[in-house]
Amino acid sequence: MPHQKPTIVITGASSFVGCHLAQRFSQGGWRTFGTGRYPASHYKNPSAQRIGLIRQEVSWKVLDIRDKNAVKNFIKNVKPRFWIHHAGYAIDYSSPDYDIHQADEVNVKPIEYTFETLAQNGCRGVIVTGSSMEYSNADSPHSETDFCAPSTPYGHSKLKETQTALDLAIRLGMPVRIARLFIPFGPLDNPGKLIYCVLGNLEQGKPVDLSLCEQKRDFVFIDWVVDAYELLINDLDRGGIDIFNLSSGQATTIRDVVNWIAEGVGASKSLLNFGAHPMRAGEQMVSYGSNHKARTILGWVPGDIKDGISSLIKDFRK
């Protein structure tokens, strides 16, 4: 009896993280709605593959979160028990030319009418996907209590989204959790991102041009990320507001990561052309987070990055 299942809505379900969230919750017995701006047939790969992964189990709904009336009507009809606010504007997110106006329209303005309508229709809590880029540049692990002064327009937009969500949660008395993601990776990721790009090239015996790869980053396999969201749903029963880093807790050099990929696929490391590209202007050398809070309060235990890479390689070769 599907309508007796608890209902959850995941916005931005055509994204890498969004599709994995939708798959996990639907398989876990939830009546799951995944939303996107367009009909499923509109999307091209990799988004089309992601939607294909979930279409048999998840109800796909066209929803432009910038459309106030559409959002309000959707919530009134569905009456979700929980809402995962994952949709956001991320085009050129690492660029100084990131469109802050579009970001405000997508990331920030919808929060008010979405939260108000959810509160009016009995929603028991919301998880908002945040970003590690909300933090200031630092060589030490970022903690949820750190003062945030982002160095990028995208970081500013996501921090404004977080602040708006928390302010509204307090005013409305609705439980909210912010999931600050570091660098998730796994199956159906954007093929242009580092790990997927290196893996794809090495599997074909192609060389990969890289920077010196001395930067240190915090990589989290997608299965562990989804584990954390399930724990966050349970944590909403505590009420109130809170922020959690979803991070490995380790600063891993990119050079180590790509070398592990080469070892995993049995490719010659001579295909890795370190130093062929310069680092991006203004790129910080170290970015990682403390996951002590998520471990202590949620009981979350992320795995080892090498195990995540092995799982990705196995899936890639299916």
mmCIF file of C-alpha atoms in Angstrom:
data_model
loop_
_atom_site.group_PDB
_atom_site.id
_atom_site.type_symbol
_atom_site.label_atom_id
_atom_site.label_comp_id
_atom_site.label_asym_id
_atom_site.label_seq_id
_atom_site.Cartn_x
_atom_site.Cartn_y
_atom_site.Cartn_z
ATOM 1 C CA MET A 1 0.000 0.000 0.000
ATOM 2 C CA PRO A 2 2.330 2.728 -1.276
ATOM 3 C CA HIS A 3 0.449 5.685 0.222
ATOM 4 C CA GLN A 4 1.050 4.326 3.723
ATOM 5 C CA LYS A 5 4.785 4.712 3.223
ATOM 6 C CA PRO A 6 6.403 7.865 4.626
ATOM 7 C CA THR A 7 6.908 10.452 1.899
ATOM 8 C CA ILE A 8 10.192 12.164 1.153
ATOM 9 C CA VAL A 9 11.033 14.689 -1.561
ATOM 10 C CA ILE A 10 14.522 15.098 -3.003
ATOM 11 C CA THR A 11 15.010 18.168 -5.183
ATOM 12 C CA GLY A 12 17.798 18.141 -7.750
ATOM 13 C CA ALA A 13 17.418 14.395 -8.239
ATOM 14 C CA SER A 14 19.102 14.442 -11.661
ATOM 15 C CA SER A 15 22.387 15.399 -9.994
ATOM 16 C CA PHE A 16 25.093 12.957 -8.939
ATOM 17 C CA VAL A 17 24.342 13.056 -5.218
ATOM 18 C CA GLY A 18 20.603 13.597 -5.751
ATOM 19 C CA CYS A 19 20.064 10.413 -7.762
ATOM 20 C CA HIS A 20 21.915 8.293 -5.209
ATOM 21 C CA LEU A 21 19.815 9.786 -2.407
ATOM 22 C CA ALA A 22 16.614 9.057 -4.329
ATOM 23 C CA GLN A 23 17.688 5.472 -4.993
ATOM 24 C CA ARG A 24 18.586 4.765 -1.376
ATOM 25 C CA PHE A 25 15.420 6.188 0.137
ATOM 26 C CA SER A 26 13.148 4.488 -2.385
ATOM 27 C CA GLN A 27 14.851 1.157 -1.733
ATOM 28 C CA GLY A 28 14.522 1.799 1.988
ATOM 29 C CA GLY A 29 10.724 1.793 1.840
ATOM 30 C CA TRP A 30 10.038 5.482 1.379
ATOM 31 C CA ARG A 31 7.475 6.898 -1.029
ATOM 32 C CA THR A 32 10.081 8.953 -2.868
ATOM 33 C CA PHE A 33 9.626 11.937 -5.155
ATOM 34 C CA GLY A 34 12.592 13.169 -7.162
ATOM 35 C CA THR A 35 12.266 16.592 -8.735
ATOM 36 C CA GLY A 36 14.006 18.360 -11.571
ATOM 37 C CA ARG A 37 13.454 21.413 -13.699
ATOM 38 C CA TYR A 38 12.534 19.449 -16.842
ATOM 39 C CA PRO A 39 10.709 16.275 -17.925
ATOM 40 C CA ALA A 40 12.906 13.188 -17.659
ATOM 41 C CA SER A 41 13.131 12.896 -21.454
ATOM 42 C CA HIS A 42 14.826 16.318 -21.681
ATOM 43 C CA TYR A 43 18.032 15.269 -19.940
ATOM 44 C CA LYS A 44 21.240 14.103 -21.617
ATOM 45 C CA ASN A 45 24.001 11.968 -20.152
ATOM 46 C CA PRO A 46 25.088 11.722 -17.419
ATOM 47 C CA SER A 47 21.825 13.153 -16.020
ATOM 48 C CA ALA A 48 19.785 10.823 -18.253
ATOM 49 C CA GLN A 49 21.660 7.813 -16.839
ATOM 50 C CA ARG A 50 20.997 9.005 -13.300
ATOM 51 C CA ILE A 51 17.278 9.386 -13.956
ATOM 52 C CA GLY A 52 17.265 5.978 -15.645
ATOM 53 C CA LEU A 53 18.730 4.518 -12.451
ATOM 54 C CA ILE A 54 15.825 5.722 -10.338
ATOM 55 C CA ARG A 55 12.824 5.875 -12.691
ATOM 56 C CA GLN A 56 11.443 2.447 -11.734
ATOM 57 C CA GLU A 57 11.336 3.266 -8.014
ATOM 58 C CA VAL A 58 11.058 7.057 -7.764
ATOM 59 C CA SER A 59 8.210 9.332 -8.863
ATOM 60 C CA TRP A 60 9.828 11.930 -11.143
ATOM 61 C CA LYS A 61 8.185 15.352 -10.912
ATOM 62 C CA VAL A 62 8.941 18.468 -12.940
ATOM 63 C CA LEU A 63 9.479 21.292 -10.458
ATOM 64 C CA ASP A 64 11.297 24.568 -11.030
ATOM 65 C CA ILE A 65 12.064 25.690 -7.482
ATOM 66 C CA ARG A 66 12.123 29.303 -8.685
ATOM 67 C CA ASP A 67 8.384 29.036 -9.402
ATOM 68 C CA LYS A 68 6.760 29.977 -6.100
ATOM 69 C CA ASN A 69 3.245 28.883 -6.992
ATOM 70 C CA ALA A 70 4.406 25.558 -8.436
ATOM 71 C CA VAL A 71 6.429 24.802 -5.304
ATOM 72 C CA LYS A 72 3.565 25.692 -2.979
ATOM 73 C CA ASN A 73 1.043 23.595 -4.949
ATOM 74 C CA PHE A 74 3.417 20.637 -5.126
ATOM 75 C CA ILE A 75 3.979 20.659 -1.364
ATOM 76 C CA LYS A 76 0.243 20.988 -0.642
ATOM 77 C CA ASN A 77 -0.479 17.979 -2.868
ATOM 78 C CA VAL A 78 2.355 15.720 -1.731
ATOM 79 C CA LYS A 79 2.578 16.731 1.953
ATOM 80 C CA PRO A 80 6.072 15.291 2.465
ATOM 81 C CA ARG A 81 7.133 14.059 5.861
ATOM 82 C CA PHE A 82 10.694 15.132 5.039
ATOM 83 C CA TRP A 83 12.266 17.312 2.369
ATOM 84 C CA ILE A 84 15.866 17.131 1.115
ATOM 85 C CA HIS A 85 16.699 20.471 -0.466
ATOM 86 C CA HIS A 86 19.501 19.422 -2.795
ATOM 87 C CA ALA A 87 18.765 21.481 -5.927
ATOM 88 C CA GLY A 88 21.078 24.424 -6.496
ATOM 89 C CA TYR A 89 22.866 26.547 -9.053
ATOM 90 C CA ALA A 90 26.336 25.078 -9.588
ATOM 91 C CA ILE A 91 27.338 26.066 -13.142
ATOM 92 C CA ASP A 92 31.012 27.167 -13.077
ATOM 93 C CA TYR A 93 30.923 26.832 -9.296
ATOM 94 C CA SER A 94 34.726 26.990 -8.986
ATOM 95 C CA SER A 95 35.064 30.065 -11.198
ATOM 96 C CA PRO A 96 35.345 33.690 -10.032
ATOM 97 C CA ASP A 97 32.812 34.389 -12.809
ATOM 98 C CA TYR A 98 30.130 32.261 -11.139
ATOM 99 C CA ASP A 99 26.785 33.992 -11.733
ATOM 100 C CA ILE A 100 25.841 35.264 -8.286
ATOM 101 C CA HIS A 101 22.525 36.688 -9.549
ATOM 102 C CA GLN A 102 21.362 33.302 -10.851
ATOM 103 C CA ALA A 103 22.652 31.732 -7.667
ATOM 104 C CA ASP A 104 20.491 34.026 -5.565
ATOM 105 C CA GLU A 105 17.436 33.135 -7.647
ATOM 106 C CA VAL A 106 18.017 29.382 -7.290
ATOM 107 C CA ASN A 107 19.919 28.889 -4.035
ATOM 108 C CA VAL A 108 18.464 31.530 -1.747
ATOM 109 C CA LYS A 109 15.091 33.035 -2.728
ATOM 110 C CA PRO A 110 13.169 29.712 -2.902
ATOM 111 C CA ILE A 111 14.072 28.878 0.703
ATOM 112 C CA GLU A 112 11.507 31.226 2.249
ATOM 113 C CA TYR A 113 8.354 30.129 0.431
ATOM 114 C CA THR A 114 9.465 26.490 0.393
ATOM 115 C CA PHE A 115 10.039 26.352 4.138
ATOM 116 C CA GLU A 116 6.893 28.300 4.964
ATOM 117 C CA THR A 117 4.731 25.970 2.871
ATOM 118 C CA LEU A 118 6.418 22.867 4.286
ATOM 119 C CA ALA A 119 5.768 24.072 7.829
ATOM 120 C CA GLN A 120 2.116 24.740 6.984
ATOM 121 C CA ASN A 121 1.699 21.219 5.608
ATOM 122 C CA GLY A 122 3.127 19.189 8.456
ATOM 123 C CA CYS A 123 6.683 18.579 7.249
ATOM 124 C CA ARG A 124 8.750 17.145 10.090
ATOM 125 C CA GLY A 125 12.095 18.459 8.898
ATOM 126 C CA VAL A 126 14.402 19.529 6.105
ATOM 127 C CA ILE A 127 17.961 18.681 5.122
ATOM 128 C CA VAL A 128 19.737 21.340 3.063
ATOM 129 C CA THR A 129 22.825 20.364 1.094
ATOM 130 C CA GLY A 130 25.572 22.828 1.908
ATOM 131 C CA SER A 131 29.180 23.003 0.742
ATOM 132 C CA SER A 132 32.703 22.932 2.136
ATOM 133 C CA MET A 133 33.239 26.083 0.090
ATOM 134 C CA GLU A 134 31.243 27.985 2.705
ATOM 135 C CA TYR A 135 34.343 27.917 4.894
ATOM 136 C CA SER A 136 37.255 30.327 4.861
ATOM 137 C CA ASN A 137 40.601 29.199 3.470
ATOM 138 C CA ALA A 138 42.606 27.412 6.170
ATOM 139 C CA ASP A 139 45.298 24.751 6.517
ATOM 140 C CA SER A 140 43.592 23.139 9.514
ATOM 141 C CA PRO A 141 40.429 21.000 9.414
ATOM 142 C CA HIS A 142 37.216 22.982 9.118
ATOM 143 C CA SER A 143 34.825 22.681 12.040
ATOM 144 C CA GLU A 144 31.118 23.482 12.028
ATOM 145 C CA THR A 145 31.716 26.245 14.606
ATOM 146 C CA ASP A 146 34.288 28.059 12.422
ATOM 147 C CA PHE A 147 33.653 31.622 11.348
ATOM 148 C CA CYS A 148 32.922 31.505 7.619
ATOM 149 C CA ALA A 149 34.330 34.000 5.134
ATOM 150 C CA PRO A 150 34.186 32.207 1.749
ATOM 151 C CA SER A 151 36.752 33.076 -0.903
ATOM 152 C CA THR A 152 34.516 32.288 -3.919
ATOM 153 C CA PRO A 153 31.166 33.597 -5.180
ATOM 154 C CA TYR A 154 29.745 30.070 -5.007
ATOM 155 C CA GLY A 155 30.821 29.766 -1.382
ATOM 156 C CA HIS A 156 29.134 33.081 -0.587
ATOM 157 C CA SER A 157 25.911 31.906 -2.223
ATOM 158 C CA LYS A 158 25.849 28.605 -0.334
ATOM 159 C CA LEU A 159 26.605 30.339 2.956
ATOM 160 C CA LYS A 160 23.739 32.764 2.334
ATOM 161 C CA GLU A 161 21.505 29.757 1.624
ATOM 162 C CA THR A 162 22.569 28.159 4.910
ATOM 163 C CA GLN A 163 21.986 31.309 6.919
ATOM 164 C CA THR A 164 18.572 31.869 5.323
ATOM 165 C CA ALA A 165 17.545 28.267 6.003
ATOM 166 C CA LEU A 166 18.619 28.377 9.655
ATOM 167 C CA ASP A 167 16.960 31.738 10.287
ATOM 168 C CA LEU A 168 13.668 30.490 8.821
ATOM 169 C CA ALA A 169 13.893 27.203 10.705
ATOM 170 C CA ILE A 170 14.098 29.094 13.983
ATOM 171 C CA ARG A 171 11.225 31.407 13.060
ATOM 172 C CA LEU A 172 8.990 28.556 11.883
ATOM 173 C CA GLY A 173 9.994 26.052 14.555
ATOM 174 C CA MET A 174 10.870 23.474 11.893
ATOM 175 C CA PRO A 175 13.835 21.121 12.369
ATOM 176 C CA VAL A 176 16.607 21.704 9.808
ATOM 177 C CA ARG A 177 20.011 20.138 9.234
ATOM 178 C CA ILE A 178 22.721 21.500 6.951
ATOM 179 C CA ALA A 179 24.857 18.774 5.331
ATOM 180 C CA ARG A 180 28.145 20.440 4.371
ATOM 181 C CA LEU A 181 29.554 18.209 1.653
ATOM 182 C CA PHE A 182 33.234 18.061 0.926
ATOM 183 C CA ILE A 183 34.154 16.176 -2.301
ATOM 184 C CA PRO A 184 31.819 13.255 -3.006
ATOM 185 C CA PHE A 185 32.789 10.743 -5.679
ATOM 186 C CA GLY A 186 31.370 7.544 -7.087
ATOM 187 C CA PRO A 187 29.333 6.014 -9.924
ATOM 188 C CA LEU A 188 27.479 8.430 -12.235
ATOM 189 C CA ASP A 189 29.596 11.390 -11.174
ATOM 190 C CA ASN A 190 30.288 14.152 -13.677
ATOM 191 C CA PRO A 191 32.759 12.621 -16.193
ATOM 192 C CA GLY A 192 34.700 15.882 -16.261
ATOM 193 C CA LYS A 193 35.556 15.755 -12.563
ATOM 194 C CA LEU A 194 39.019 14.665 -11.498
ATOM 195 C CA ILE A 195 38.516 11.101 -10.271
ATOM 196 C CA TYR A 196 36.100 10.073 -13.020
ATOM 197 C CA CYS A 197 38.221 11.735 -15.713
ATOM 198 C CA VAL A 198 41.436 10.044 -14.585
ATOM 199 C CA LEU A 199 39.707 6.670 -14.295
ATOM 200 C CA GLY A 200 38.117 6.932 -17.740
ATOM 201 C CA ASN A 201 41.383 7.843 -19.438
ATOM 202 C CA LEU A 202 43.511 5.248 -17.680
ATOM 203 C CA GLU A 203 41.027 2.479 -18.459
ATOM 204 C CA GLN A 204 41.525 3.332 -22.140
ATOM 205 C CA GLY A 205 45.306 3.559 -21.796
ATOM 206 C CA LYS A 206 45.253 7.298 -22.474
ATOM 207 C CA PRO A 207 47.599 9.781 -20.824
ATOM 208 C CA VAL A 208 46.185 12.330 -18.385
ATOM 209 C CA ASP A 209 47.543 15.871 -18.150
ATOM 210 C CA LEU A 210 47.500 17.078 -14.558
ATOM 211 C CA SER A 211 48.842 19.806 -12.316
ATOM 212 C CA LEU A 212 51.562 18.812 -9.853
ATOM 213 C CA CYS A 213 48.646 17.505 -7.753
ATOM 214 C CA GLU A 214 50.147 18.578 -4.467
ATOM 215 C CA GLN A 215 46.827 20.032 -3.318
ATOM 216 C CA LYS A 216 45.208 18.244 -0.393
ATOM 217 C CA ARG A 217 41.483 17.581 -0.485
ATOM 218 C CA ASP A 218 38.782 15.695 1.403
ATOM 219 C CA PHE A 219 37.154 12.939 -0.706
ATOM 220 C CA VAL A 220 34.061 11.007 0.437
ATOM 221 C CA PHE A 221 32.607 8.015 -1.429
ATOM 222 C CA ILE A 222 28.945 8.470 -2.349
ATOM 223 C CA ASP A 223 27.668 5.474 -0.340
ATOM 224 C CA TRP A 224 29.009 7.055 2.849
ATOM 225 C CA VAL A 225 27.418 10.377 1.947
ATOM 226 C CA VAL A 226 24.020 8.709 1.542
ATOM 227 C CA ASP A 227 24.522 6.851 4.828
ATOM 228 C CA ALA A 228 24.949 10.240 6.496
ATOM 229 C CA TYR A 229 21.724 11.637 5.010
ATOM 230 C CA GLU A 230 19.782 8.666 6.381
ATOM 231 C CA LEU A 231 21.247 9.376 9.817
ATOM 232 C CA LEU A 232 20.393 13.066 9.440
ATOM 233 C CA ILE A 233 16.748 12.187 8.762
ATOM 234 C CA ASN A 234 16.677 10.314 12.073
ATOM 235 C CA ASP A 235 18.464 13.178 13.803
ATOM 236 C CA LEU A 236 15.688 15.603 12.826
ATOM 237 C CA ASP A 237 13.652 14.032 15.636
ATOM 238 C CA ARG A 238 15.903 15.978 18.031
ATOM 239 C CA GLY A 239 14.338 19.151 16.658
ATOM 240 C CA GLY A 240 16.098 22.480 16.328
ATOM 241 C CA ILE A 241 18.863 23.320 13.852
ATOM 242 C CA ASP A 242 22.346 21.937 13.306
ATOM 243 C CA ILE A 243 25.207 21.783 10.803
ATOM 244 C CA PHE A 244 27.268 18.681 10.031
ATOM 245 C CA ASN A 245 30.389 18.244 7.934
ATOM 246 C CA LEU A 246 30.169 15.217 5.661
ATOM 247 C CA SER A 247 33.887 14.751 5.281
ATOM 248 C CA SER A 248 36.453 11.992 5.479
ATOM 249 C CA GLY A 249 38.372 13.958 8.097
ATOM 250 C CA GLN A 250 41.574 13.494 6.098
ATOM 251 C CA ALA A 251 43.585 15.810 3.866
ATOM 252 C CA THR A 252 44.644 13.554 0.986
ATOM 253 C CA THR A 253 46.932 14.750 -1.788
ATOM 254 C CA ILE A 254 45.435 14.585 -5.246
ATOM 255 C CA ARG A 255 48.656 12.907 -6.366
ATOM 256 C CA ASP A 256 47.976 10.026 -4.000
ATOM 257 C CA VAL A 257 44.415 9.695 -5.276
ATOM 258 C CA VAL A 258 45.343 9.472 -8.945
ATOM 259 C CA ASN A 259 48.185 7.061 -8.165
ATOM 260 C CA TRP A 260 45.720 4.805 -6.311
ATOM 261 C CA ILE A 261 43.427 4.881 -9.332
ATOM 262 C CA ALA A 262 46.321 3.865 -11.605
ATOM 263 C CA GLU A 263 47.188 1.005 -9.274
ATOM 264 C CA GLY A 264 43.551 -0.077 -9.093
ATOM 265 C CA VAL A 265 43.131 -0.345 -12.864
ATOM 266 C CA GLY A 266 46.626 -1.746 -13.448
ATOM 267 C CA ALA A 267 47.690 1.237 -15.569
ATOM 268 C CA SER A 268 51.216 2.546 -15.936
ATOM 269 C CA LYS A 269 51.821 5.613 -13.792
ATOM 270 C CA SER A 270 53.803 7.018 -16.700
ATOM 271 C CA LEU A 271 50.402 7.974 -18.156
ATOM 272 C CA LEU A 272 50.012 10.524 -15.352
ATOM 273 C CA ASN A 273 51.567 13.740 -16.631
ATOM 274 C CA PHE A 274 52.093 15.647 -13.407
ATOM 275 C CA GLY A 275 52.859 19.318 -13.949
ATOM 276 C CA ALA A 276 51.377 19.490 -17.459
ATOM 277 C CA HIS A 277 48.867 22.078 -16.213
ATOM 278 C CA PRO A 278 49.281 24.906 -13.718
ATOM 279 C CA MET A 279 47.097 25.133 -10.646
ATOM 280 C CA ARG A 280 44.053 27.358 -10.957
ATOM 281 C CA ALA A 281 44.719 30.944 -9.944
ATOM 282 C CA GLY A 282 43.812 31.459 -6.306
ATOM 283 C CA GLU A 283 43.310 27.757 -5.613
ATOM 284 C CA GLN A 284 43.960 26.871 -2.000
ATOM 285 C CA MET A 285 46.456 24.136 -1.225
ATOM 286 C CA VAL A 286 44.579 22.476 1.644
ATOM 287 C CA SER A 287 40.866 21.931 2.255
ATOM 288 C CA TYR A 288 39.453 19.288 4.572
ATOM 289 C CA GLY A 289 36.939 18.967 7.359
ATOM 290 C CA SER A 290 36.603 17.544 10.823
ATOM 291 C CA ASN A 291 33.908 14.853 10.976
ATOM 292 C CA HIS A 292 34.069 14.504 14.755
ATOM 293 C CA LYS A 293 30.586 15.958 15.203
ATOM 294 C CA ALA A 294 28.981 13.618 12.658
ATOM 295 C CA ARG A 295 30.729 10.631 14.191
ATOM 296 C CA THR A 296 29.782 11.588 17.750
ATOM 297 C CA ILE A 297 26.187 12.744 17.325
ATOM 298 C CA LEU A 298 25.040 10.796 14.269
ATOM 299 C CA GLY A 299 27.188 7.693 14.691
ATOM 300 C CA TRP A 300 28.383 8.130 11.109
ATOM 301 C CA VAL A 301 31.453 6.120 10.094
ATOM 302 C CA PRO A 302 32.830 6.949 6.624
ATOM 303 C CA GLY A 303 35.066 4.351 5.036
ATOM 304 C CA ASP A 304 38.573 4.518 3.647
ATOM 305 C CA ILE A 305 39.069 6.400 0.381
ATOM 306 C CA LYS A 306 40.966 3.455 -1.136
ATOM 307 C CA ASP A 307 37.927 1.226 -0.594
ATOM 308 C CA GLY A 308 35.774 3.862 -2.278
ATOM 309 C CA ILE A 309 38.099 3.971 -5.274
ATOM 310 C CA SER A 310 37.995 0.169 -5.530
ATOM 311 C CA SER A 311 34.188 0.214 -5.478
ATOM 312 C CA LEU A 312 34.105 2.880 -8.172
ATOM 313 C CA ILE A 313 36.449 0.895 -10.410
ATOM 314 C CA LYS A 314 34.295 -2.232 -10.060
ATOM 315 C CA ASP A 315 31.172 -0.283 -10.988
ATOM 316 C CA PHE A 316 32.946 1.434 -13.892
ATOM 317 C CA ARG A 317 33.860 -1.962 -15.364
ATOM 318 C CA LYS A 318 30.307 -3.399 -15.260
#
